[in-house]
Short mmCIF file of C-alpha atoms in Angstrom, two decimals:
data_model
loop_
_atom_site.label_atom_id
_atom_site.label_comp_id
_atom_site.label_asym_id
_atom_site.label_seq_id
_atom_site.Cartn_x
_atom_site.Cartn_y
_atom_site.Cartn_z
CA GLN A 1 0.00 0.00 0.00
CA SER A 2 1.45 3.32 -1.10
CA VAL A 3 1.73 6.34 1.17
CA LEU A 4 0.31 8.49 -1.64
CA THR A 5 -2.99 7.21 -3.02
CA GLN A 6 -3.83 7.39 -6.71
CA PRO A 7 -6.75 5.85 -8.62
CA PRO A 8 -5.56 2.67 -10.35
CA SER A 9 -6.97 3.76 -13.69
CA VAL A 10 -8.63 6.62 -15.55
CA SER A 11 -9.79 6.88 -19.13
CA GLY A 12 -10.98 9.43 -21.62
CA ALA A 13 -11.68 9.92 -25.30
CA PRO A 14 -9.32 11.84 -27.58
CA GLY A 15 -9.70 15.57 -27.03
CA GLN A 16 -11.22 15.21 -23.58
CA ARG A 17 -9.85 16.33 -20.21
CA VAL A 18 -8.90 13.94 -17.43
CA THR A 19 -7.56 14.45 -13.95
CA ILE A 20 -5.51 12.14 -11.75
CA SER A 21 -5.60 12.66 -8.01
CA CYS A 22 -2.82 12.02 -5.50
CA THR A 23 -3.96 11.93 -1.88
CA GLY A 24 -1.45 12.12 0.94
CA SER A 25 -1.42 13.12 4.58
CA SER A 26 -0.06 15.61 7.09
CA SER A 27 3.38 14.01 6.94
CA ASN A 28 3.89 14.53 3.22
CA ILE A 29 1.77 16.72 0.92
CA GLY A 30 -0.07 18.29 3.84
CA ALA A 31 3.24 19.20 5.48
CA GLY A 32 4.00 21.48 2.55
CA TYR A 33 6.34 19.26 0.57
CA ASP A 34 6.23 19.69 -3.17
CA VAL A 35 4.65 17.14 -5.48
CA HIS A 36 6.20 15.96 -8.74
CA TRP A 37 4.60 13.92 -11.50
CA TYR A 38 6.18 11.36 -13.82
CA GLN A 39 4.92 9.71 -16.98
CA GLN A 40 5.98 6.16 -17.78
CA LEU A 41 5.31 4.86 -21.27
CA PRO A 42 5.20 1.07 -21.63
CA GLY A 43 8.61 -0.52 -21.35
CA THR A 44 10.46 2.74 -20.71
CA ALA A 45 11.91 4.64 -17.77
CA PRO A 46 9.78 7.29 -16.06
CA LYS A 47 9.95 10.82 -17.45
CA LEU A 48 9.50 14.02 -15.44
CA LEU A 49 6.20 15.68 -16.32
CA ILE A 50 5.53 18.27 -13.59
CA TYR A 51 7.82 19.49 -10.81
CA GLY A 52 7.21 21.68 -7.79
CA ASN A 53 3.43 21.10 -7.90
CA ASN A 54 2.70 23.02 -11.08
CA ASN A 55 5.82 23.58 -13.17
CA ARG A 56 6.44 22.02 -16.54
CA PRO A 57 9.98 21.19 -17.69
CA SER A 58 10.84 22.47 -21.14
CA GLY A 59 9.47 20.20 -23.81
CA VAL A 60 6.38 19.12 -21.87
CA PRO A 61 3.23 20.34 -23.63
CA ASP A 62 1.02 22.84 -21.83
CA ARG A 63 -1.79 20.28 -22.04
CA PHE A 64 -0.31 18.93 -18.81
CA SER A 65 -0.79 20.89 -15.59
CA GLY A 66 -0.51 20.25 -11.88
CA SER A 67 -2.08 21.64 -8.75
CA LYS A 68 -1.91 21.08 -5.01
CA SER A 69 -4.26 21.84 -2.16
CA GLY A 70 -4.15 20.66 1.43
CA THR A 71 -3.15 17.01 1.56
CA SER A 72 -3.81 16.33 -2.14
CA ALA A 73 -2.47 17.10 -5.57
CA SER A 74 -3.84 16.64 -9.07
CA LEU A 75 -2.54 16.21 -12.58
CA ALA A 76 -4.78 17.45 -15.38
CA ILE A 77 -4.40 16.50 -19.02
CA THR A 78 -6.44 18.40 -21.60
CA GLY A 79 -6.89 17.62 -25.27
CA LEU A 80 -6.16 13.93 -24.71
CA GLN A 81 -4.05 12.25 -27.38
CA ALA A 82 -3.37 8.59 -28.05
CA GLU A 83 0.30 9.13 -27.14
CA ASP A 84 -0.73 10.12 -23.61
CA GLU A 85 -1.62 6.51 -22.84
CA ALA A 86 0.82 5.66 -20.05
CA ASP A 87 1.23 5.19 -16.31
CA TYR A 88 1.42 8.35 -14.18
CA TYR A 89 3.05 8.61 -10.76
CA CYS A 90 3.04 11.36 -8.15
CA GLN A 91 5.96 11.77 -5.76
CA SER A 92 6.61 13.76 -2.61
CA TYR A 93 8.67 13.69 0.59
CA ASP A 94 7.39 12.14 3.82
CA ASN A 95 8.83 13.37 7.10
CA SER A 96 7.62 10.42 9.17
CA LEU A 97 9.48 8.04 6.85
CA SER A 98 12.33 10.51 6.30
CA GLY A 99 12.32 9.70 2.63
CA TRP A 100 10.70 10.13 -0.72
CA VAL A 101 7.45 8.36 -1.54
CA PHE A 102 5.62 7.58 -4.76
CA GLY A 103 1.95 7.10 -5.43
CA GLY A 104 0.84 3.67 -6.57
CA GLY A 105 0.48 4.87 -10.14
CA THR A 106 -2.49 5.49 -12.44
CA LYS A 107 -2.93 3.86 -15.82
CA LEU A 108 -4.40 6.26 -18.35
CA THR A 109 -6.31 4.69 -21.22
CA VAL A 110 -7.24 6.78 -24.24
CA LEU A 111 -10.44 5.28 -25.60
CA GLN B 1 23.73 15.66 -23.44
CA VAL B 2 23.03 14.16 -20.04
CA GLN B 3 23.09 10.36 -20.04
CA LEU B 4 22.84 7.69 -17.38
CA VAL B 5 23.72 4.23 -18.68
CA GLN B 6 23.16 1.25 -16.42
CA SER B 7 24.73 -2.18 -16.38
CA GLY B 8 23.02 -5.19 -17.89
CA ALA B 9 20.45 -7.62 -16.59
CA GLU B 10 21.37 -9.98 -13.75
CA VAL B 11 20.07 -13.31 -12.53
CA LYS B 12 20.83 -14.15 -8.92
CA LYS B 13 19.96 -16.87 -6.44
CA PRO B 14 18.20 -16.10 -3.16
CA GLY B 15 20.65 -14.96 -0.51
CA ALA B 16 23.15 -13.61 -3.04
CA SER B 17 24.10 -9.98 -3.68
CA VAL B 18 23.86 -7.83 -6.79
CA LYS B 19 25.69 -4.64 -7.71
CA VAL B 20 24.21 -2.37 -10.38
CA SER B 21 26.22 0.43 -11.94
CA CYS B 22 25.08 3.76 -13.36
CA LYS B 23 27.63 5.47 -15.61
CA THR B 24 26.95 9.16 -16.18
CA SER B 25 28.03 11.68 -18.80
CA GLY B 26 27.18 15.14 -20.05
CA TYR B 27 27.18 17.00 -16.73
CA THR B 28 29.26 17.59 -13.59
CA PHE B 29 28.96 14.26 -11.79
CA THR B 30 29.65 15.68 -8.34
CA GLY B 31 27.02 18.38 -8.68
CA TYR B 32 23.90 16.21 -8.48
CA PHE B 33 22.72 13.46 -6.15
CA ILE B 34 21.95 10.05 -7.67
CA HIS B 35 18.76 8.34 -6.52
CA TRP B 36 17.80 4.71 -6.96
CA VAL B 37 14.22 3.60 -7.62
CA ARG B 38 12.93 0.10 -8.30
CA GLN B 39 9.84 -1.31 -9.98
CA ALA B 40 8.68 -4.88 -9.45
CA PRO B 41 6.93 -6.56 -12.40
CA GLY B 42 3.54 -4.93 -12.98
CA GLN B 43 3.96 -2.76 -9.90
CA GLY B 44 4.64 0.88 -9.09
CA LEU B 45 7.79 2.82 -8.34
CA GLU B 46 9.59 2.40 -5.02
CA TRP B 47 12.22 4.87 -3.80
CA MET B 48 15.35 3.21 -2.35
CA GLY B 49 17.70 6.04 -1.42
CA TRP B 50 20.36 8.39 -2.71
CA VAL B 51 24.10 8.94 -2.81
CA ASN B 52 25.83 12.30 -2.88
CA PRO B 53 28.59 11.84 -5.49
CA ASN B 54 30.58 14.73 -4.01
CA SER B 55 30.83 13.51 -0.41
CA GLY B 56 29.76 9.89 -0.67
CA ASP B 57 27.04 10.51 1.91
CA THR B 58 23.98 8.31 1.59
CA ILE B 59 20.39 8.17 2.76
CA TYR B 60 18.47 4.92 2.47
CA ALA B 61 14.75 4.21 2.69
CA GLN B 62 13.99 2.54 6.02
CA LYS B 63 12.95 -0.68 4.28
CA PHE B 64 16.42 -1.16 2.79
CA GLN B 65 18.62 0.07 5.66
CA ASP B 66 20.07 -3.36 6.46
CA CYS B 67 20.72 -4.67 2.98
CA ILE B 68 21.66 -1.80 0.66
CA THR B 69 24.87 0.06 -0.07
CA MET B 70 25.19 2.98 -2.44
CA THR B 71 28.63 4.13 -3.51
CA ARG B 72 30.29 6.11 -6.26
CA ASP B 73 33.56 6.38 -8.14
CA THR B 74 34.15 9.99 -9.14
CA ALA B 75 37.09 9.09 -11.40
CA ILE B 76 34.78 7.23 -13.77
CA ARG B 77 31.61 9.22 -13.01
CA THR B 78 29.75 6.11 -11.93
CA ALA B 79 27.31 5.38 -9.12
CA TYR B 80 26.63 1.92 -7.72
CA MET B 81 23.81 0.26 -5.83
CA GLU B 82 24.46 -3.05 -4.10
CA LEU B 83 21.61 -5.09 -2.64
CA SER B 84 22.44 -8.06 -0.45
CA ARG B 85 20.53 -11.04 0.96
CA LEU B 86 18.36 -11.09 -2.13
CA ARG B 87 14.87 -12.60 -2.00
CA SER B 88 12.47 -13.46 -4.78
CA ASP B 89 10.49 -10.29 -4.11
CA ASP B 90 13.59 -8.24 -4.96
CA THR B 91 12.98 -9.19 -8.60
CA ALA B 92 12.50 -5.81 -10.25
CA VAL B 93 13.82 -3.25 -12.67
CA TYR B 94 16.25 -0.95 -10.85
CA TYR B 95 16.64 2.64 -12.05
CA CYS B 96 19.20 5.28 -11.23
CA ALA B 97 18.15 8.89 -11.68
CA ARG B 98 19.76 12.30 -11.34
CA ALA B 99 18.24 14.66 -8.78
CA TYR B 100 17.94 18.31 -9.73
CA TYR B 101 17.99 20.66 -6.76
CA TYR B 102 15.74 23.69 -7.25
CA GLY B 103 15.46 25.18 -3.79
CA SER B 104 16.17 24.43 -0.17
CA GLY B 105 15.67 21.30 1.91
CA THR B 106 13.82 18.58 0.04
CA LYS B 107 13.24 20.49 -3.19
CA TYR B 108 14.58 17.92 -5.62
CA PHE B 109 13.07 16.19 -8.60
CA LEU B 110 14.41 13.39 -10.81
CA ASP B 111 15.13 14.86 -14.21
CA TYR B 112 17.21 12.21 -15.99
CA TRP B 113 16.85 8.46 -15.61
CA GLY B 114 18.88 5.45 -16.60
CA GLN B 115 17.38 2.83 -18.86
CA GLY B 116 16.82 0.40 -16.00
CA THR B 117 18.45 -2.89 -15.01
CA LEU B 118 16.37 -6.03 -14.58
CA VAL B 119 17.43 -8.10 -11.60
CA THR B 120 15.82 -11.52 -11.39
CA VAL B 121 16.10 -13.50 -8.17
CA SER B 122 15.31 -17.15 -8.66
CA SER B 123 16.52 -20.48 -7.37
#
């Protein structure tokens, strides 16, 4: 069981908007630690998608955005494309574990 | 360009040890921590710890405290992760990743990743 909770799967049609939630607690997201998001395409290493809650590295389309409030964070993807089909992971720091933690991952299916 | 190239797949017996290497290029090796993350088959990502290539200091996830060692060789810009007393549930792809520091305290994110090394533990 992951410290950060994500829905196992989400889906949407091309062009639609989907959101992926990441729920933590007072020892991680709620303590003010930043949340980062990674995209993992099948058979490849994870790739940084969002850092510091809502910042996109260069090269990441502005269809991807992040937000954080209280003990949760969210990743939003607008204008869904077939190439967005992947697993998405949130990550933060947990002060009770004194280490980094990942969410369990969410599989995005583009219908 | 920044690259992290890991060593090849390994097959080990239960109780053995494995050492995975992560050779870096394209940036100042001692300027960025190296983190290790693993992924069991069909499962999510699990953070294992980090090594500071400049000082050699390490921090390990509590789960791995008694069986993991992270080291580095600055002369060849390579980080290592050794896991001992292997069990079947250590079968996973192991990734090294560079941590980019963008503020104070815990403000790091993993910006470049190695290709992953499959470690299979089987009798």
